[in-house]
Coordinates of C-alpha atoms in Angstrom, one line a residue:
Chain A
M1 CA 61.3 41.7 22.6
L2 CA 61.9 40.5 26.2
S3 CA 58.8 40.8 27.6
M4 CA 58.1 37.6 26.0
R5 CA 60.8 36.2 27.9
S6 CA 60.5 37.7 30.9
A7 CA 57.0 35.8 31.0
P8 CA 57.8 32.6 32.6
A9 CA 55.8 34.2 35.4
G10 CA 54.1 30.9 34.8
V11 CA 54.9 30.3 38.4
G12 CA 50.8 30.4 38.5
L13 CA 50.4 32.4 41.5
D14 CA 48.4 31.5 44.6
S15 CA 45.6 33.8 45.9
N16 CA 47.6 35.6 48.6
A17 CA 45.0 34.6 51.6
K18 CA 46.0 30.8 50.1
R19 CA 49.6 31.4 50.5
Q20 CA 49.7 33.3 54.0
N21 CA 47.9 29.9 55.0
S22 CA 50.1 27.5 53.5
M23 CA 53.5 29.7 52.7
K24 CA 56.5 26.8 51.5
V25 CA 60.0 28.4 51.7
L26 CA 62.4 26.6 49.2
V27 CA 65.9 27.0 50.4
T28 CA 68.9 26.6 48.0
V29 CA 72.1 24.3 49.9
K30 CA 75.6 24.2 47.6
R31 CA 78.1 21.4 49.0
V32 CA 82.2 22.9 49.2
L33 CA 85.2 22.9 50.3
D34 CA 85.4 23.5 54.1
Y35 CA 85.5 27.2 54.7
N36 CA 88.7 26.7 57.1
V37 CA 90.7 24.4 54.5
K38 CA 93.2 25.3 53.1
V39 CA 92.8 26.2 49.7
R40 CA 95.6 24.2 47.0
V41 CA 96.2 24.3 43.1
K42 CA 96.6 21.0 41.8
A43 CA 99.8 20.4 40.6
D44 CA 99.0 20.8 36.8
R45 CA 97.1 24.0 37.6
S46 CA 94.0 22.8 36.1
D47 CA 92.0 23.4 38.8
V48 CA 92.0 23.6 42.8
D49 CA 92.8 20.1 44.3
L50 CA 89.3 18.9 46.2
A51 CA 91.0 14.9 46.9
N52 CA 90.3 14.0 50.4
V53 CA 89.3 17.2 51.2
K54 CA 86.7 18.4 53.8
M55 CA 83.6 19.4 52.7
A56 CA 80.7 21.1 53.7
L57 CA 77.4 23.5 53.7
N58 CA 78.3 26.9 51.8
P59 CA 78.0 29.0 54.7
F60 CA 75.3 31.6 53.4
C61 CA 73.7 28.8 52.6
E62 CA 73.5 27.5 56.3
I63 CA 72.2 31.2 57.1
A64 CA 69.4 30.4 54.0
V65 CA 68.4 27.1 55.8
E66 CA 68.3 29.1 59.2
E67 CA 66.0 31.6 58.0
A68 CA 63.6 29.3 56.8
V69 CA 63.6 27.4 60.0
R70 CA 62.6 30.5 61.8
L71 CA 60.1 31.6 59.8
K72 CA 58.5 27.9 59.7
E73 CA 59.3 28.1 64.2
A74 CA 57.3 31.9 63.6
G75 CA 54.1 30.1 61.9
V76 CA 55.4 32.3 58.8
A77 CA 55.8 29.2 56.9
T78 CA 54.4 25.8 56.6
E79 CA 57.1 23.8 55.0
V80 CA 60.6 24.3 54.2
I81 CA 62.0 22.4 51.0
V82 CA 65.8 21.7 50.8
V83 CA 67.2 21.7 47.2
S84 CA 70.9 20.9 45.8
I85 CA 72.0 20.2 42.7
G86 CA 75.7 17.9 42.3
P87 CA 76.4 14.3 42.5
K88 CA 75.1 11.9 45.1
A89 CA 77.7 13.6 48.1
V90 CA 75.2 16.4 48.1
Q91 CA 72.9 14.4 49.8
E92 CA 75.3 14.7 52.5
Q93 CA 74.3 18.8 53.0
I94 CA 70.8 18.1 52.4
R95 CA 70.9 15.6 55.3
T96 CA 72.4 18.3 57.6
A97 CA 70.4 21.0 56.6
L98 CA 67.0 18.5 57.2
A99 CA 68.6 18.3 60.5
L100 CA 68.7 22.0 60.8
G101 CA 65.3 21.9 60.4
A102 CA 64.0 21.7 56.9
D103 CA 61.0 19.1 55.8
R104 CA 62.0 17.4 52.9
G105 CA 65.2 17.2 50.2
I106 CA 65.0 17.5 46.7
H107 CA 68.5 16.3 45.1
I108 CA 69.0 17.5 41.5
E109 CA 71.7 15.1 39.9
T110 CA 74.5 15.9 38.2
E111 CA 77.6 14.4 37.3
N112 CA 79.4 18.0 38.4
S113 CA 78.5 21.1 39.7
P114 CA 76.9 23.3 37.2
E115 CA 77.7 26.8 36.1
S116 CA 75.2 29.1 38.3
L117 CA 72.9 30.1 34.8
S118 CA 72.2 26.4 34.6
V119 CA 71.7 25.7 38.2
A120 CA 68.6 28.8 38.1
K121 CA 67.4 26.5 35.0
L122 CA 67.1 23.6 37.5
L123 CA 65.7 25.5 40.2
A124 CA 63.1 27.7 38.5
K125 CA 61.4 24.3 37.5
I126 CA 61.4 23.1 41.2
V127 CA 60.0 26.6 41.8
A128 CA 57.3 26.3 39.2
D129 CA 56.4 22.7 40.6
E130 CA 56.5 23.8 44.2
Q131 CA 55.0 26.8 44.3
P132 CA 57.0 28.4 46.9
G133 CA 56.4 31.7 48.3
L134 CA 59.5 32.3 49.3
V135 CA 63.0 30.9 47.9
I136 CA 66.4 31.8 50.3
L137 CA 69.8 31.5 48.5
G138 CA 73.4 32.4 50.0
K139 CA 74.0 35.4 48.4
Q140 CA 77.5 33.3 46.9
A141 CA 79.1 30.1 47.2
I142 CA 82.6 30.2 48.9
D143 CA 83.9 28.3 46.1
S144 CA 82.9 29.7 42.7
D145 CA 82.6 33.1 44.3
N146 CA 80.3 33.9 41.7
N147 CA 76.9 35.8 43.6
Q148 CA 74.8 35.1 40.6
T149 CA 72.0 31.9 40.9
G150 CA 69.3 34.1 43.3
P151 CA 68.8 37.2 40.8
M152 CA 69.2 35.0 37.5
L153 CA 66.2 32.9 39.3
A154 CA 64.4 35.7 40.2
A155 CA 65.0 36.8 36.3
L156 CA 63.9 33.2 35.2
T157 CA 61.1 32.9 37.5
G158 CA 60.2 36.7 36.7
L159 CA 60.1 37.3 40.5
S160 CA 61.5 40.3 42.6
Q161 CA 64.7 40.0 44.4
G162 CA 66.4 40.9 47.4
T163 CA 70.0 40.6 47.1
F164 CA 72.3 40.6 50.4
A165 CA 69.5 40.4 52.9
S166 CA 70.3 41.5 57.0
E167 CA 66.3 41.1 57.8
V168 CA 63.5 39.7 55.9
K169 CA 60.3 40.2 57.4
I170 CA 57.0 38.9 55.7
E171 CA 54.2 41.5 55.8
G172 CA 50.7 40.9 53.9
D173 CA 51.9 39.9 50.4
E174 CA 55.1 41.4 50.5
A175 CA 58.4 40.6 51.7
L176 CA 60.3 43.6 53.2
V177 CA 63.8 42.8 53.0
T178 CA 67.0 45.0 54.7
R179 CA 69.8 44.7 52.1
E180 CA 73.5 45.3 52.9
V181 CA 74.9 47.6 50.2
D182 CA 77.9 49.6 49.8
G183 CA 76.8 52.8 51.1
G184 CA 75.1 51.1 53.8
L185 CA 71.3 49.5 54.6
Q186 CA 69.1 49.7 51.9
T187 CA 64.8 48.6 52.4
L188 CA 62.5 46.8 49.3
G189 CA 59.4 45.7 49.8
L190 CA 59.2 42.3 47.4
K191 CA 55.9 41.3 46.2
L192 CA 55.6 37.5 47.1
P193 CA 57.0 35.2 46.1
A194 CA 60.2 36.7 46.2
I195 CA 63.9 35.8 45.8
V196 CA 66.1 36.5 48.7
T197 CA 70.1 36.0 48.9
T198 CA 71.4 35.8 52.4
D199 CA 74.0 38.2 53.2
L200 CA 76.1 37.0 56.4
R201 CA 74.5 39.2 59.6
L202 CA 71.3 37.8 58.5
N203 CA 71.1 35.3 61.9
E204 CA 73.5 33.0 63.1
P205 CA 72.8 29.3 62.0
R206 CA 72.3 27.3 65.0
Y207 CA 74.0 23.3 65.4
A208 CA 71.8 20.5 64.7
S209 CA 71.5 18.3 67.9
L210 CA 72.0 15.3 68.0
P211 CA 68.7 13.2 67.8
N212 CA 67.6 15.8 64.8
I213 CA 70.5 14.4 63.3
M214 CA 68.7 10.4 63.7
K215 CA 65.7 12.2 62.7
A216 CA 67.1 13.5 59.4
K217 CA 67.7 10.5 58.1
K218 CA 64.3 9.4 58.3
K219 CA 62.8 12.9 56.3
P220 CA 61.6 12.3 52.9
M221 CA 64.2 13.2 49.6
E222 CA 63.6 13.2 46.0
V223 CA 66.2 12.2 43.9
K224 CA 65.1 13.8 39.8
T225 CA 67.4 14.7 36.7
P226 CA 68.2 17.6 34.3
A227 CA 66.2 15.3 32.0
D228 CA 63.1 14.5 34.7
L229 CA 62.9 18.3 34.7
G230 CA 63.2 18.9 31.1
V231 CA 66.3 20.9 31.7
E232 CA 69.1 20.7 29.1
L233 CA 72.4 21.9 30.6
R234 CA 74.6 24.4 28.4
A235 CA 78.1 25.4 29.1
H236 CA 78.4 29.1 29.2
T237 CA 82.7 29.3 30.4
E238 CA 85.6 27.0 29.7
L239 CA 87.9 26.7 32.9
L240 CA 91.8 27.1 31.2
G241 CA 93.5 27.1 34.5
V242 CA 93.9 28.3 37.6
E243 CA 96.9 29.5 39.6
P244 CA 97.8 30.4 43.2
P245 CA 98.0 34.1 43.9
A246 CA 100.6 36.0 43.8
E247 CA 102.6 36.0 47.9
R248 CA 103.2 39.5 49.2
K249 CA 107.2 39.3 49.6
G250 CA 107.6 39.4 53.7
G251 CA 108.3 42.8 55.2
I252 CA 110.3 43.8 58.1
K253 CA 109.6 45.0 62.0
V254 CA 110.3 48.6 62.8
S255 CA 111.0 49.2 66.8
S256 CA 108.7 52.2 67.1
V257 CA 106.3 54.6 65.9
A258 CA 108.7 56.9 65.3
E259 CA 110.4 54.6 62.7
L260 CA 107.3 53.6 60.9
V261 CA 106.8 57.2 60.2
E262 CA 110.4 57.7 58.7
K263 CA 110.0 54.5 56.5
L264 CA 106.6 55.8 55.3
K265 CA 108.0 59.1 54.4
N266 CA 111.3 58.1 53.2
E267 CA 111.7 54.7 52.0
A268 CA 107.7 53.5 50.8
K269 CA 106.7 57.4 50.3
V270 CA 103.0 57.3 50.8
I271 CA 102.9 59.9 53.4
Chain B
M1 CA 82.9 45.6 19.0
A2 CA 81.1 47.4 21.4
T3 CA 80.8 47.8 25.0
L4 CA 78.0 48.8 27.1
I5 CA 78.6 49.8 30.7
I6 CA 76.3 50.0 33.7
A7 CA 77.2 53.6 35.6
E8 CA 77.7 53.9 38.9
H9 CA 75.8 56.8 40.7
D10 CA 73.1 58.1 43.0
N11 CA 71.6 60.5 40.8
S12 CA 73.3 63.3 41.1
I13 CA 77.4 61.8 41.0
L14 CA 78.8 59.2 39.1
K15 CA 81.0 57.1 41.0
P16 CA 84.5 56.4 40.8
A17 CA 84.0 52.6 40.3
T18 CA 82.3 53.8 36.7
L19 CA 86.0 54.4 36.4
N20 CA 88.1 51.5 36.7
T21 CA 85.5 49.8 34.6
V22 CA 85.5 51.8 31.6
A23 CA 89.0 51.2 32.1
A24 CA 88.3 46.9 31.8
A25 CA 86.4 47.6 28.9
V26 CA 88.9 50.0 27.3
A27 CA 91.1 46.8 27.9
I28 CA 89.0 44.8 25.6
G29 CA 89.0 47.1 23.3
G30 CA 86.1 48.6 20.7
D31 CA 83.6 51.9 21.2
V32 CA 82.5 51.9 24.6
A33 CA 78.9 53.1 25.8
L34 CA 78.0 54.2 29.6
L35 CA 74.5 53.5 30.5
V36 CA 73.6 55.9 33.0
V37 CA 70.0 54.7 34.5
G38 CA 68.0 56.3 36.9
E39 CA 65.9 59.1 37.7
G40 CA 66.5 63.0 37.7
C41 CA 70.1 61.8 36.8
Q42 CA 71.0 64.6 33.7
A43 CA 73.8 65.9 35.6
V44 CA 75.8 61.8 36.0
A45 CA 75.0 61.7 32.1
D46 CA 76.8 65.2 31.8
Q47 CA 79.5 63.9 34.3
A48 CA 79.7 60.2 32.1
A49 CA 79.8 62.2 29.1
Q50 CA 83.4 63.8 29.9
V51 CA 84.7 60.4 31.1
A52 CA 87.8 59.3 28.6
G53 CA 87.6 56.4 26.5
V54 CA 83.8 56.8 26.0
S55 CA 82.3 57.5 22.8
K56 CA 78.4 57.6 23.9
V57 CA 76.5 57.8 26.8
L58 CA 72.9 56.5 27.0
L59 CA 70.6 58.4 29.6
A60 CA 67.5 56.7 30.7
D61 CA 65.4 59.1 33.2
N62 CA 62.5 57.9 34.7
A63 CA 60.5 57.4 37.5
A64 CA 60.3 53.6 37.4
Y65 CA 64.5 53.4 37.5
G66 CA 64.7 55.8 40.8
H67 CA 66.1 53.3 42.7
Q68 CA 67.5 51.4 40.2
L69 CA 65.5 48.4 41.2
A70 CA 66.8 45.2 39.1
E71 CA 63.6 43.9 38.5
N72 CA 63.1 47.4 36.4
V73 CA 66.8 48.1 35.2
A74 CA 67.6 44.4 34.0
P75 CA 64.8 44.6 31.3
L76 CA 66.2 48.0 30.0
V77 CA 69.8 46.9 30.1
A78 CA 68.9 42.9 27.9
E79 CA 66.6 45.2 25.4
L80 CA 69.3 47.7 25.3
A81 CA 72.5 44.7 24.8
K82 CA 70.1 42.9 22.1
T83 CA 68.7 45.9 20.0
A84 CA 71.4 48.0 19.8
G85 CA 73.9 45.0 19.6
F86 CA 76.3 45.2 21.9
D87 CA 79.1 42.2 22.8
Y88 CA 79.4 42.7 26.1
V89 CA 77.7 44.2 29.3
L90 CA 79.7 45.6 32.0
A91 CA 79.1 46.9 35.4
P92 CA 81.5 47.1 38.1
A93 CA 81.4 44.8 40.8
T94 CA 79.5 46.8 43.5
T95 CA 76.5 45.6 45.4
T96 CA 74.4 47.3 42.9
G97 CA 76.5 45.5 40.0
K98 CA 76.1 42.1 41.7
N99 CA 72.7 42.8 41.9
L100 CA 71.6 43.6 38.8
L101 CA 74.1 42.0 36.2
P102 CA 72.8 38.1 36.7
R103 CA 69.3 39.4 36.1
V104 CA 70.7 40.7 33.0
A105 CA 72.8 37.4 32.1
A106 CA 69.7 35.6 32.7
L107 CA 67.1 37.2 30.2
L108 CA 69.7 37.3 27.9
D109 CA 70.2 33.6 28.4
V110 CA 74.3 33.5 28.8
G111 CA 76.3 33.7 32.0
Q112 CA 78.0 35.7 33.8
L113 CA 82.0 36.4 35.0
S114 CA 81.9 38.0 38.0
D115 CA 85.0 40.2 39.5
I116 CA 87.4 40.1 37.0
V117 CA 90.7 41.0 37.6
S118 CA 92.5 40.8 34.2
V119 CA 91.5 40.9 30.5
E120 CA 93.3 38.4 28.8
S121 CA 91.8 38.6 25.5
A122 CA 88.6 39.3 23.7
D123 CA 87.1 36.1 25.5
T124 CA 89.3 35.3 28.1
F125 CA 89.2 36.6 31.7
K126 CA 91.1 36.1 34.8
R127 CA 89.1 35.9 38.1
P128 CA 89.4 34.8 42.1
I129 CA 87.6 32.3 43.1
Y130 CA 88.1 30.7 46.6
A131 CA 88.2 33.9 48.7
G132 CA 91.6 35.2 46.1
N133 CA 93.2 32.0 47.1
A134 CA 93.2 31.0 43.8
I135 CA 93.0 32.6 40.2
A136 CA 91.0 31.2 37.8
T137 CA 91.5 31.8 33.8
V138 CA 88.4 31.6 32.4
K139 CA 87.1 31.6 28.5
S140 CA 83.6 32.8 27.6
L141 CA 81.8 30.8 25.0
D142 CA 78.8 33.2 25.2
A143 CA 77.8 35.7 22.3
I144 CA 77.1 38.7 24.7
K145 CA 80.1 38.7 27.7
V146 CA 78.5 39.9 31.2
I147 CA 80.7 40.9 33.1
T148 CA 81.4 42.6 36.6
V149 CA 84.8 44.1 37.1
R150 CA 87.0 44.3 40.4
G151 CA 87.9 48.0 40.4
T152 CA 91.0 47.6 42.3
A153 CA 92.4 45.7 39.6
F154 CA 92.1 48.3 36.8
D155 CA 93.4 51.7 37.1
P156 CA 90.4 54.4 36.9
V157 CA 90.5 55.9 33.5
A158 CA 90.4 59.8 33.5
A159 CA 87.2 61.5 34.7
E160 CA 87.5 64.2 32.0
G161 CA 88.6 65.2 28.7
G162 CA 86.5 63.2 26.9
S163 CA 83.6 64.5 24.9
A164 CA 80.4 61.6 24.4
S165 CA 77.2 62.3 22.8
I166 CA 74.2 62.1 25.2
E167 CA 71.3 60.1 23.7
A168 CA 68.0 59.8 25.6
V169 CA 67.0 55.8 26.0
T170 CA 63.0 56.2 26.6
A171 CA 61.8 52.5 27.0
V172 CA 60.5 52.1 30.3
H173 CA 60.1 48.7 32.1
D174 CA 58.0 49.1 35.2
A175 CA 57.9 45.3 36.5
A176 CA 55.8 46.3 39.8
L177 CA 57.8 43.8 41.6
S178 CA 59.5 46.0 43.5
R179 CA 59.6 49.3 45.5
F180 CA 61.8 51.3 47.6
V181 CA 60.9 51.6 51.3
G182 CA 64.3 53.3 52.9
E183 CA 67.2 53.4 53.0
E184 CA 70.8 54.0 55.7
V185 CA 73.3 55.6 53.9
A186 CA 76.4 56.4 56.6
K187 CA 77.7 60.0 56.3
S188 CA 81.0 61.0 56.5
D189 CA 83.4 63.2 54.6
R190 CA 86.3 60.7 54.5
P191 CA 86.8 59.3 51.3
E192 CA 84.9 56.2 50.1
L193 CA 86.6 52.8 51.6
T194 CA 86.8 51.5 47.8
A195 CA 87.9 54.8 46.5
A196 CA 90.6 56.3 49.5
R197 CA 94.0 56.4 48.7
V198 CA 94.6 55.4 52.5
I199 CA 92.9 53.3 54.5
I200 CA 93.1 52.8 58.7
S201 CA 90.9 49.8 59.5
G202 CA 90.7 48.4 63.2
G203 CA 90.3 44.5 64.2
R204 CA 88.2 42.9 67.4
G205 CA 91.9 44.3 69.4
M206 CA 90.0 48.2 69.4
G207 CA 87.9 46.4 72.0
N208 CA 84.8 48.6 71.5
G209 CA 83.3 51.4 68.5
E210 CA 83.9 54.2 70.8
N211 CA 87.7 53.5 70.5
F212 CA 87.2 53.6 66.7
A213 CA 87.5 57.5 67.4
L214 CA 91.7 56.8 67.6
L215 CA 91.9 55.5 64.3
E216 CA 89.3 58.7 62.9
K217 CA 91.6 60.9 64.4
V218 CA 94.8 59.6 62.1
A219 CA 92.6 59.1 59.4
D220 CA 91.8 62.6 59.5
K221 CA 95.6 63.7 59.5
L222 CA 96.0 61.3 56.3
G223 CA 92.3 61.8 54.7
A224 CA 91.9 57.9 55.2
A225 CA 89.0 56.3 54.9
V226 CA 88.5 53.7 58.3
G227 CA 87.6 50.1 57.5
A228 CA 87.3 46.9 59.7
S229 CA 87.7 43.8 60.1
R230 CA 84.9 41.1 60.3
A231 CA 85.4 40.8 63.7
A232 CA 84.8 44.1 64.8
V233 CA 81.9 44.2 62.8
D234 CA 80.6 41.0 64.6
A235 CA 81.6 42.1 67.8
G236 CA 79.1 44.9 67.0
F237 CA 81.9 47.8 66.8
V238 CA 81.2 49.2 63.8
P239 CA 78.3 48.7 61.2
N240 CA 79.2 46.5 58.4
D241 CA 79.4 48.6 55.8
M242 CA 82.7 49.2 56.9
Q243 CA 84.0 45.8 56.8
V244 CA 87.1 44.8 54.8
G245 CA 87.3 41.6 53.4
Q246 CA 86.5 38.7 51.5
T247 CA 82.2 39.1 52.8
G248 CA 82.7 42.6 52.9
K249 CA 85.0 45.4 50.5
I250 CA 87.9 44.6 48.6
V251 CA 90.8 47.6 48.8
A252 CA 94.1 48.1 47.0
P253 CA 94.8 51.3 48.4
E254 CA 98.5 52.9 48.3
L255 CA 98.7 52.3 52.0
Y256 CA 96.6 50.1 54.2
I257 CA 96.9 50.2 58.0
A258 CA 95.7 47.6 59.6
V259 CA 95.5 47.8 63.7
G260 CA 94.5 45.5 66.2
I261 CA 93.8 42.8 63.2
S262 CA 94.8 38.7 63.4
G263 CA 94.9 38.8 59.4
A264 CA 92.0 35.9 58.8
I265 CA 92.3 34.3 55.5
Q266 CA 88.8 36.2 55.0
H267 CA 90.3 39.7 55.9
L268 CA 93.5 39.5 53.8
A269 CA 91.3 38.1 50.7
G270 CA 90.0 41.8 51.2
M271 CA 93.2 44.1 51.1
K272 CA 96.2 41.8 50.1
D273 CA 96.6 43.9 46.7
S274 CA 97.1 47.1 49.0
K275 CA 100.4 48.7 47.9
V276 CA 101.7 49.3 51.0
I277 CA 100.5 47.3 54.3
V278 CA 101.5 48.2 57.9
A279 CA 100.1 46.3 60.6
I280 CA 100.1 47.3 64.7
N281 CA 99.6 44.5 67.2
K282 CA 100.9 43.6 70.3
D283 CA 100.8 40.0 69.0
E284 CA 103.8 39.0 67.4
E285 CA 102.6 35.8 66.4
A286 CA 99.7 37.4 64.6
P287 CA 99.3 36.3 60.8
I288 CA 98.7 40.2 59.4
F289 CA 102.6 40.3 60.3
Q290 CA 103.0 38.0 56.8
V291 CA 101.4 40.2 55.1
A292 CA 102.8 43.5 56.1
D293 CA 105.9 45.6 54.7
Y294 CA 106.0 47.5 57.7
G295 CA 104.6 45.4 60.8
L296 CA 105.1 47.2 64.5
V297 CA 104.2 45.2 67.9
A298 CA 102.8 47.4 70.1
D299 CA 99.8 47.8 72.4
L300 CA 97.5 50.0 69.6
F301 CA 96.3 52.1 72.4
D302 CA 100.1 53.6 72.9
A303 CA 100.8 53.3 69.2
V304 CA 97.6 54.8 67.3
P305 CA 98.1 58.3 69.6
E306 CA 101.3 58.3 68.9
L307 CA 101.2 57.8 65.5
E308 CA 98.6 60.5 65.4
A309 CA 100.8 62.7 67.1
K310 CA 103.6 62.1 64.8
L311 CA 102.4 63.0 61.4

């Protein structure tokens, strides 16, 4: 049954010792609407209006890049490879990641931003080609808010997963990942290679310095297509429309705590 | 039609988020089965069998499932979805559901709809995007629909009154890819944030973690949970599991009291569906007042103790 499907552990693993000496880290980045920009729905309600708005690196991806670069600085990783998927414009975000310290970029060129499962399928091919010891992704993109790609990639590659990471330590052939879960924190030991998704408190990303931005322009960037990778993209959902959220009616100001308590008791009837 | 729901539990208690997810399944229609996967979790299965609207409980009780590691549980769920003919696989959009379900979807070669807030038809759902600043209507094109459910958007079904059968599932998947090392679980006698009827939250204006004791006293009088804004968490006042917002927990209690919280978009995304919102802030220009039903411009260090005294 599924054991056959879960087998693409064709990620042909190096020996642990070899990986220790030459661990590559793969980081994924997504180009999204800048988090400071107010979201507007198009007048025809077909989608969100992205014309002429500022785009930026998804904040969770920025944390992923920072973590990978820190692993390299700590001598744990030997190379940081950054990959992004989408139209040519995403090369801007790859350059940003290169300016933050990644070594080389891979751009998988597609017309639009594909759905999570398609992204995971494309990434699985890159994982098979590059054989990283660790893949770090943002837990979610702040546009689609899907929170899916990391575990999907883990499923397709047959690798372990540590989502919502607030701490990542590499010890021997394991990644010790502390996860932000609803009740508190959970720590898992993941067999390497592993897939990790970042939560907000994993680190505070640095700013790129001007010299590093200049250097990033010269770092190598490879461009591939889904066809090059042998992946056929398929739609799993259809967007029927987008609407603004229901607005809350403006409330009133109360002048004292006594009035507040009175209103909550007699008007709102919630206490 | 048949729906398989992953029950949220800790091996002893069925978590309330499960009841909201059952409500979403009832809105879809058809038979509803609850999967209880864990170790030593017979008690959870017994509770699950009582849930209104559930026709069957599947119990997968094995050491390999003790900590519900996604690497072990996902193949089990995918196998059940295929072999037992489920059309829908649902889980609460909690950290457990968000960790597990995409792995299931990929094993089934289908997409996932995350965090749905309404069921429009058998294949069409609404879900928030851009931190709730837009609501998308999305149609699933897959044969098996894998969905996480935002609990606050669905009123829970009754925890009792049902009489489902319990069937044991014997399949064991142990991928041996990951192991549980430890956990730090916040212990509190107060209700959980996502299940509380009343929440009182503090922001950067609280000044430090000790001052959250002021909120706790009010919480004790109201039977409320205590939350925090991301600013308060980032400042190190309180742990992250108290965070309400886009990057924390999404809540919709009957009463939400925001204290010393300015009302950043990311916080509003997590609480603006609350029935009644109260804001206490000394800055009358704070954006939180734009969503508050009752706003009090006051120094929280005066107002909160006074509020506690008057309750």
